[in-house]
Amino acid sequence: PAASWAEGKRWRALRETGHELELRVRRIDPDDDPTMLTGFNTARRIVEDGATAVLAYNDALAIGIIKGLKKLGVRVPGDVSVVGFDNVLLAEVVDPALTTVMAPMRRAGAAGVGNVLALASGAQTSGETLVLPMKLVVRESTGPHPAAQRSRNSISPARGTTSVSGSAANTAGSTDAGSR
């Protein structure tokens, strides 16, 4: 939703990161609620735009996009990678399982309530933004860029080998936000 604070922050961060990494970043606004049905109906626009990756507002929208892409004969993640937000239960059971960003919702709620109660008791705001850790939960809906995959398949295994730093090699399928 265009009026969503979270959407605004995500879009800004995505644009900035896309610029830094020299990636083309486009917004396909479904002009509707972020539901599975909306995602399903938005899949055609994603294909028409030539997207190779989608970062959806939430897991419901992402799951709908996966279903819509599959109906159109688009392979996820072979042709298009899909990432959602929220880490809902269905993220693990959709096929392919959805890569998603998990936020500490209980911690955020507790901090919000604590701040409201403190303000109601006369506390003054510090003006600092509270930043909570997010976690990328990598599952089956993401993969290498399709052109990179074709390139990797056409070269020898030695030339396709990638060196990974020790800290990156120990992530066990998840990445804390902010790391690359």
XYZ file of N, CA and C in Angstrom:
540
model
N 0.822 -1.209 0.000
C 0.000 0.000 0.000
C 0.861 1.266 0.000
N 0.508 2.204 -0.863
C 1.301 3.427 -1.012
C 1.384 4.217 0.290
N 0.365 4.159 1.127
C 0.359 4.931 2.376
C 1.090 4.226 3.516
N 1.625 3.049 3.280
C 2.293 2.270 4.323
C 3.674 2.850 4.631
N 3.955 3.082 5.913
C 5.261 3.563 6.336
C 6.340 2.547 5.957
N 6.071 1.269 6.230
C 7.041 0.218 5.923
C 7.342 0.179 4.425
N 6.323 0.319 3.610
C 6.518 0.302 2.158
C 7.426 1.449 1.728
N 7.213 2.622 2.284
C 8.050 3.769 1.945
C 9.506 3.543 2.304
N 9.747 3.017 3.487
C 11.118 2.743 3.926
C 11.769 1.668 3.052
N 11.019 0.608 2.754
C 11.567 -0.471 1.936
C 11.898 0.026 0.535
N 10.989 0.794 -0.048
C 11.180 1.284 -1.413
C 12.408 2.187 -1.486
N 12.573 3.052 -0.494
C 13.738 3.937 -0.472
C 15.029 3.118 -0.379
N 15.064 2.152 0.534
C 16.257 1.318 0.698
C 16.536 0.511 -0.571
N 15.501 0.007 -1.200
C 15.664 -0.775 -2.420
C 16.209 0.086 -3.552
N 15.684 1.292 -3.708
C 16.186 2.211 -4.746
C 17.656 2.541 -4.505
N 18.006 2.857 -3.258
C 19.393 3.215 -2.937
C 20.342 2.045 -3.186
N 19.947 0.859 -2.751
C 20.790 -0.312 -2.939
C 20.899 -0.678 -4.413
N 19.792 -0.581 -5.131
C 19.819 -0.837 -6.572
C 20.778 0.097 -7.287
N 20.772 1.361 -6.891
C 21.689 2.339 -7.489
C 23.140 1.956 -7.187
N 23.422 1.627 -5.931
C 24.791 1.253 -5.525
C 25.283 0.021 -6.286
N 24.394 -0.947 -6.507
C 24.773 -2.200 -7.157
C 24.555 -2.185 -8.673
N 24.139 -1.021 -9.189
C 23.869 -0.851 -10.611
C 22.828 -1.838 -11.130
N 21.743 -1.964 -10.359
C 20.621 -2.818 -10.735
C 19.438 -1.949 -11.139
N 18.690 -2.383 -12.117
C 17.474 -1.674 -12.508
C 16.384 -2.061 -11.513
N 15.826 -1.077 -10.855
C 14.777 -1.316 -9.866
C 13.520 -0.603 -10.350
N 12.441 -1.358 -10.465
C 11.173 -0.784 -10.904
C 10.092 -1.175 -9.917
N 9.122 -0.305 -9.794
C 7.993 -0.569 -8.907
C 6.786 -0.929 -9.763
N 6.200 -2.055 -9.453
C 4.936 -2.444 -10.086
C 3.898 -2.377 -8.993
N 3.165 -1.299 -8.971
C 2.171 -1.084 -7.927
C 0.861 -1.751 -8.335
N 0.430 -2.761 -7.592
C -0.800 -3.462 -7.972
C -2.067 -2.646 -7.731
N -1.952 -1.457 -7.133
C -3.124 -0.612 -6.877
C -4.237 -1.358 -6.156
N -3.888 -2.213 -5.231
C -4.878 -3.009 -4.526
C -4.280 -3.472 -3.203
N -5.065 -4.194 -2.436
C -4.565 -4.738 -1.176
C -3.502 -5.793 -1.445
N -2.500 -5.908 -0.566
C -1.438 -6.892 -0.764
C -1.883 -8.295 -0.350
N -2.712 -8.915 -1.174
C -3.270 -10.238 -0.890
C -2.766 -11.247 -1.919
N -3.046 -12.523 -1.680
C -2.664 -13.563 -2.639
C -3.332 -13.327 -3.988
N -4.611 -12.947 -3.988
C -5.319 -12.708 -5.242
C -4.689 -11.553 -6.017
N -4.317 -10.502 -5.324
C -3.658 -9.374 -5.980
C -2.330 -9.825 -6.592
N -1.559 -10.609 -5.841
C -0.294 -11.120 -6.369
C -0.503 -11.974 -7.600
N -1.489 -12.855 -7.537
C -1.811 -13.725 -8.669
C -2.123 -12.883 -9.903
N -2.927 -11.836 -9.715
C -3.326 -10.979 -10.831
C -2.202 -10.056 -11.302
N -1.194 -9.830 -10.507
C -0.079 -8.950 -10.857
C 1.018 -9.697 -11.611
N 0.997 -11.006 -11.584
C 2.054 -11.814 -12.197
C 2.271 -11.460 -13.669
N 1.223 -11.259 -14.414
C 1.357 -10.942 -15.845
C 2.137 -9.646 -16.049
N 1.869 -8.642 -15.213
C 2.594 -7.366 -15.323
C 4.080 -7.557 -15.014
N 4.394 -8.448 -14.094
C 5.788 -8.733 -13.748
C 6.500 -9.348 -14.951
N 5.838 -10.276 -15.620
C 6.410 -10.916 -16.804
C 6.572 -9.891 -17.921
N 5.553 -9.079 -18.150
C 5.612 -8.070 -19.207
C 6.738 -7.071 -18.973
N 7.054 -6.781 -17.708
C 8.122 -5.841 -17.377
C 9.502 -6.475 -17.530
N 9.555 -7.797 -17.646
C 10.840 -8.474 -17.800
C 11.613 -8.636 -16.504
N 10.918 -8.576 -15.380
C 11.584 -8.692 -14.078
C 12.210 -10.071 -13.910
N 13.367 -10.109 -13.267
C 14.016 -11.373 -12.933
C 13.966 -11.636 -11.434
N 13.503 -10.643 -10.659
C 13.362 -10.802 -9.210
C 12.254 -9.879 -8.729
N 11.539 -10.338 -7.689
C 10.439 -9.572 -7.117
C 10.612 -9.536 -5.610
N 10.506 -8.346 -5.049
C 10.459 -8.167 -3.606
C 9.054 -7.676 -3.296
N 8.225 -8.563 -2.748
C 6.810 -8.253 -2.510
C 6.614 -7.615 -1.142
N 5.553 -6.846 -0.999
C 5.244 -6.153 0.250
C 5.107 -7.122 1.423
N 4.463 -8.267 1.186
C 4.299 -9.258 2.255
C 4.283 -10.660 1.656
N 4.251 -11.656 2.514
C 4.267 -13.038 2.047
C 3.000 -13.402 1.278
N 1.864 -12.864 1.672
C 0.619 -13.179 0.965
C 0.717 -12.743 -0.498
N 1.182 -11.537 -0.734
C 1.347 -11.034 -2.095
C 2.365 -11.891 -2.847
N 3.478 -12.232 -2.190
C 4.528 -13.041 -2.819
C 4.009 -14.428 -3.198
N 3.234 -15.044 -2.336
C 2.679 -16.369 -2.626
C 1.740 -16.293 -3.826
N 0.919 -15.264 -3.890
C 0.053 -15.068 -5.051
C 0.851 -14.873 -6.325
N 1.951 -14.130 -6.232
C 2.815 -13.911 -7.390
C 3.402 -15.238 -7.857
N 3.883 -16.053 -6.928
C 4.424 -17.372 -7.299
C 3.366 -18.188 -8.026
N 2.166 -18.231 -7.488
C 1.080 -19.011 -8.111
C 0.750 -18.459 -9.499
N 0.689 -17.132 -9.626
C 0.398 -16.507 -10.917
C 1.491 -16.758 -11.940
N 2.744 -16.665 -11.519
C 3.857 -16.918 -12.428
C 3.840 -18.367 -12.906
N 3.596 -19.298 -11.989
C 3.542 -20.711 -12.370
C 2.434 -20.959 -13.392
N 1.291 -20.311 -13.208
C 0.177 -20.476 -14.158
C 0.566 -19.960 -15.550
N 1.423 -18.950 -15.588
C 1.888 -18.391 -16.857
C 3.057 -19.180 -17.447
N 3.494 -20.234 -16.759
C 4.600 -21.048 -17.247
C 5.976 -20.490 -16.912
N 6.025 -19.548 -15.974
C 7.291 -18.947 -15.561
C 7.848 -19.756 -14.396
N 9.122 -20.121 -14.477
C 9.751 -20.923 -13.434
C 10.244 -20.041 -12.288
N 9.875 -20.417 -11.073
C 10.348 -19.751 -9.862
C 11.199 -20.773 -9.124
N 12.487 -20.528 -8.935
C 13.252 -19.320 -9.207
C 14.003 -19.315 -10.530
N 13.833 -20.296 -11.408
C 14.612 -20.363 -12.645
C 14.551 -19.112 -13.499
N 13.344 -18.537 -13.658
C 13.174 -17.332 -14.467
C 13.038 -16.078 -13.598
N 12.342 -16.210 -12.485
C 12.088 -15.068 -11.591
C 12.234 -15.533 -10.146
N 13.018 -14.803 -9.364
C 13.118 -15.050 -7.919
C 12.057 -14.218 -7.217
N 11.501 -14.748 -6.129
C 10.456 -14.038 -5.387
C 10.804 -14.048 -3.900
N 10.689 -12.859 -3.274
C 10.942 -12.695 -1.845
C 9.745 -11.968 -1.239
N 9.306 -12.409 -0.057
C 8.222 -11.744 0.663
C 8.715 -11.164 1.975
N 7.789 -10.686 2.771
C 8.065 -10.170 4.108
C 7.072 -10.790 5.070
N 7.467 -11.130 6.257
C 6.636 -11.564 7.384
C 6.939 -12.960 7.893
N 7.399 -13.865 7.032
C 7.663 -15.246 7.423
C 6.422 -15.931 8.003
N 5.325 -15.880 7.263
C 4.096 -16.547 7.702
C 4.224 -18.052 7.478
N 3.372 -18.817 8.126
C 3.407 -20.276 8.037
C 3.342 -20.771 6.590
N 2.511 -20.158 5.769
C 2.368 -20.610 4.380
C 3.650 -20.449 3.572
N 4.582 -19.625 4.036
C 5.838 -19.423 3.314
C 6.603 -20.733 3.172
N 6.452 -21.620 4.138
C 7.162 -22.902 4.093
C 6.440 -23.951 3.266
N 5.135 -23.821 3.085
C 4.386 -24.881 2.411
C 4.057 -24.569 0.955
N 4.195 -23.319 0.532
C 3.982 -22.996 -0.877
C 5.102 -23.661 -1.677
N 4.836 -23.992 -2.944
C 5.845 -24.635 -3.775
C 6.219 -23.714 -4.924
N 7.450 -23.248 -4.969
C 8.564 -23.489 -4.064
C 8.411 -22.695 -2.765
N 9.056 -23.190 -1.713
C 9.003 -22.514 -0.420
C 9.545 -21.089 -0.580
N 8.880 -20.150 0.068
C 9.149 -18.725 -0.126
C 10.320 -18.214 0.714
N 11.266 -17.571 0.051
C 12.300 -16.814 0.749
C 11.616 -15.559 1.287
N 11.889 -15.219 2.539
C 11.160 -14.119 3.157
C 12.034 -13.364 4.156
N 11.627 -12.150 4.450
C 12.309 -11.337 5.453
C 11.485 -11.410 6.729
N 12.144 -11.791 7.808
C 11.463 -11.965 9.094
C 11.828 -10.804 10.019
N 10.822 -10.163 10.554
C 11.029 -9.071 11.506
C 10.641 -9.555 12.906
N 11.286 -9.015 13.935
C 10.950 -9.405 15.309
C 9.671 -8.695 15.762
N 8.525 -9.196 15.323
C 7.248 -8.512 15.551
C 6.909 -8.348 17.034
N 7.134 -9.370 17.844
C 6.843 -9.239 19.279
C 7.708 -8.158 19.910
N 8.966 -8.173 19.545
C 9.897 -7.172 20.080
C 9.488 -5.763 19.640
N 9.070 -5.618 18.382
C 8.628 -4.317 17.884
C 7.370 -3.864 18.626
N 6.428 -4.781 18.824
C 5.203 -4.442 19.548
C 5.483 -4.053 20.985
N 6.351 -4.809 21.646
C 6.699 -4.500 23.032
C 7.384 -3.145 23.137
N 8.283 -2.855 22.194
C 8.966 -1.558 22.207
C 7.975 -0.425 21.977
N 7.035 -0.631 21.062
C 6.035 0.394 20.779
C 5.151 0.677 21.983
N 4.657 -0.373 22.606
C 3.809 -0.207 23.788
C 4.600 0.443 24.918
N 5.835 -0.011 25.119
C 6.675 0.572 26.159
C 6.908 2.057 25.938
N 7.146 2.449 24.685
C 7.357 3.862 24.370
C 6.101 4.689 24.588
N 4.957 4.163 24.191
C 3.691 4.891 24.398
C 3.419 5.078 25.887
N 3.626 4.018 26.666
C 3.406 4.126 28.115
C 4.375 5.122 28.753
N 5.620 5.109 28.291
C 6.608 6.049 28.818
C 6.225 7.485 28.483
N 5.787 7.725 27.264
C 5.364 9.071 26.866
C 4.142 9.513 27.662
N 3.209 8.577 27.895
C 2.011 8.901 28.678
C 2.364 9.236 30.122
N 3.482 8.716 30.596
C 3.923 8.993 31.965
C 4.820 10.225 32.053
N 4.982 10.918 30.927
C 5.743 12.157 30.954
C 7.147 12.080 30.403
N 7.571 10.954 29.923
C 8.915 10.844 29.362
C 9.023 11.681 28.092
N 10.222 12.113 27.789
C 10.484 12.879 26.572
C 11.134 11.968 25.533
N 10.779 12.167 24.285
C 11.375 11.358 23.225
C 12.804 11.810 22.969
N 13.651 10.853 22.641
C 15.049 11.176 22.339
C 15.208 11.583 20.884
N 14.219 11.264 20.065
C 14.297 11.568 18.643
C 15.058 10.540 17.837
N 15.628 9.542 18.513
C 16.371 8.500 17.812
C 15.411 7.445 17.269
N 15.759 6.905 16.129
C 14.969 5.836 15.533
C 15.431 4.502 16.097
N 14.485 3.692 16.528
C 14.795 2.354 17.018
C 14.910 1.422 15.817
N 16.034 0.771 15.688
C 16.257 -0.162 14.581
C 16.337 -1.568 15.160
N 15.455 -2.437 14.685
C 15.432 -3.825 15.139
C 16.019 -4.727 14.051
N 16.643 -5.827 14.440
C 17.276 -6.695 13.444
C 16.252 -7.465 12.619
N 16.476 -7.516 11.333
C 15.656 -8.298 10.420
C 16.493 -9.498 9.994
N 15.836 -10.535 9.535
C 16.567 -11.723 9.123
C 16.007 -12.227 7.798
N 16.888 -12.493 6.854
C 16.490 -13.083 5.587
C 16.461 -14.587 5.758
N 15.296 -15.191 5.533
C 15.142 -16.640 5.624
C 15.125 -17.172 4.193
N 16.250 -17.756 3.792
C 16.411 -18.210 2.414
C 15.779 -19.584 2.248
N 14.860 -19.653 1.286
C 14.216 -20.929 0.953
C 14.376 -21.167 -0.549
N 13.406 -21.775 -1.186
C 13.551 -22.223 -2.572
C 13.128 -21.215 -3.639
N 12.506 -20.094 -3.288
C 11.956 -19.195 -4.303
C 12.959 -18.202 -4.861
N 14.223 -18.296 -4.446
C 15.253 -17.394 -4.964
C 16.422 -18.192 -5.495
N 17.060 -17.643 -6.506
C 18.218 -18.286 -7.106
C 19.049 -17.262 -7.841
N 20.054 -17.698 -8.565
C 20.897 -16.760 -9.307
C 20.126 -16.117 -10.448
N 20.601 -14.960 -10.880
C 20.012 -14.274 -12.031
C 20.009 -15.248 -13.209
N 18.924 -15.303 -13.986
C 18.854 -16.275 -15.087
C 20.050 -16.200 -16.040
N 20.555 -15.013 -16.362
C 21.712 -14.893 -17.255
C 22.953 -15.463 -16.586
N 23.099 -15.257 -15.285
C 24.245 -15.798 -14.556
C 24.181 -17.319 -14.540
N 22.991 -17.865 -14.424
C 22.824 -19.320 -14.416
C 23.224 -19.903 -15.769
N 22.788 -19.258 -16.869
C 23.165 -19.736 -18.203
C 24.676 -19.662 -18.381
N 25.265 -18.555 -17.914
C 26.706 -18.372 -18.027
C 27.445 -19.427 -17.216
N 26.964 -19.689 -16.004
C 27.610 -20.671 -15.138
C 27.552 -22.064 -15.761
N 26.450 -22.384 -16.438
C 26.314 -23.707 -17.043
C 27.229 -23.881 -18.248
N 27.742 -22.781 -18.813
C 28.540 -22.877 -20.022
C 30.042 -22.805 -19.758
N 30.451 -22.731 -18.493
C 31.874 -22.649 -18.183
C 32.293 -23.821 -17.326
N 33.587 -23.980 -17.187
C 34.085 -25.096 -16.395
C 33.793 -24.871 -14.918
N 33.705 -25.937 -14.128
C 33.444 -25.778 -12.700
C 34.495 -24.927 -12.010
N 35.747 -25.009 -12.418
C 36.795 -24.221 -11.764
C 36.563 -22.731 -11.975
N 36.169 -22.326 -13.172
C 35.925 -20.912 -13.436
C 34.648 -20.437 -12.766
N 33.742 -21.336 -12.464
C 32.490 -20.962 -11.821
C 32.558 -20.977 -10.311
N 33.728 -21.309 -9.768
C 33.882 -21.410 -8.323
C 33.896 -20.034 -7.694
N 33.210 -19.894 -6.585
C 33.167 -18.632 -5.869
C 33.762 -18.816 -4.492
N 34.621 -17.909 -4.096
C 35.200 -17.939 -2.766
C 34.271 -17.191 -1.818
N 33.960 -17.802 -0.679
C 33.063 -17.197 0.304
C 33.835 -16.974 1.590
N 33.655 -15.779 2.174
C 34.348 -15.489 3.427
C 33.859 -16.424 4.521
N 34.673 -16.602 5.560
C 34.321 -17.501 6.656
C 33.006 -17.149 7.304
N 32.740 -15.858 7.517
C 31.483 -15.469 8.168
C 30.299 -15.748 7.270
N 30.463 -15.546 5.954
C 29.358 -15.813 5.033
C 29.091 -17.309 4.911
N 30.144 -18.110 5.006
C 29.975 -19.559 4.873
C 29.240 -20.152 6.064
N 29.183 -19.456 7.181
C 28.557 -19.977 8.387
C 27.150 -19.444 8.617
N 26.478 -18.960 7.576
C 25.163 -18.353 7.763
C 24.051 -19.363 7.918
N 24.246 -20.591 7.555
C 23.244 -21.667 7.687
C 21.912 -21.296 7.058
N 21.950 -20.680 5.872
C 20.718 -20.417 5.128
C 20.041 -19.114 5.459
N 20.539 -18.327 6.360
C 19.925 -17.052 6.687
C 20.981 -15.979 6.718
N 20.557 -14.763 6.434
C 21.463 -13.629 6.437
C 20.837 -12.520 7.242
N 21.590 -11.948 8.178
C 21.087 -10.791 8.905
C 21.066 -9.601 7.969
N 20.048 -8.766 8.089
C 19.938 -7.589 7.237
C 21.177 -6.738 7.402
N 21.616 -6.174 6.306
C 22.765 -5.307 6.341
C 24.036 -5.994 5.883
N 24.102 -7.320 5.899
C 25.294 -8.005 5.431
C 25.153 -8.277 3.948
N 26.251 -8.474 3.296
C 26.204 -8.764 1.866
C 26.997 -10.003 1.596
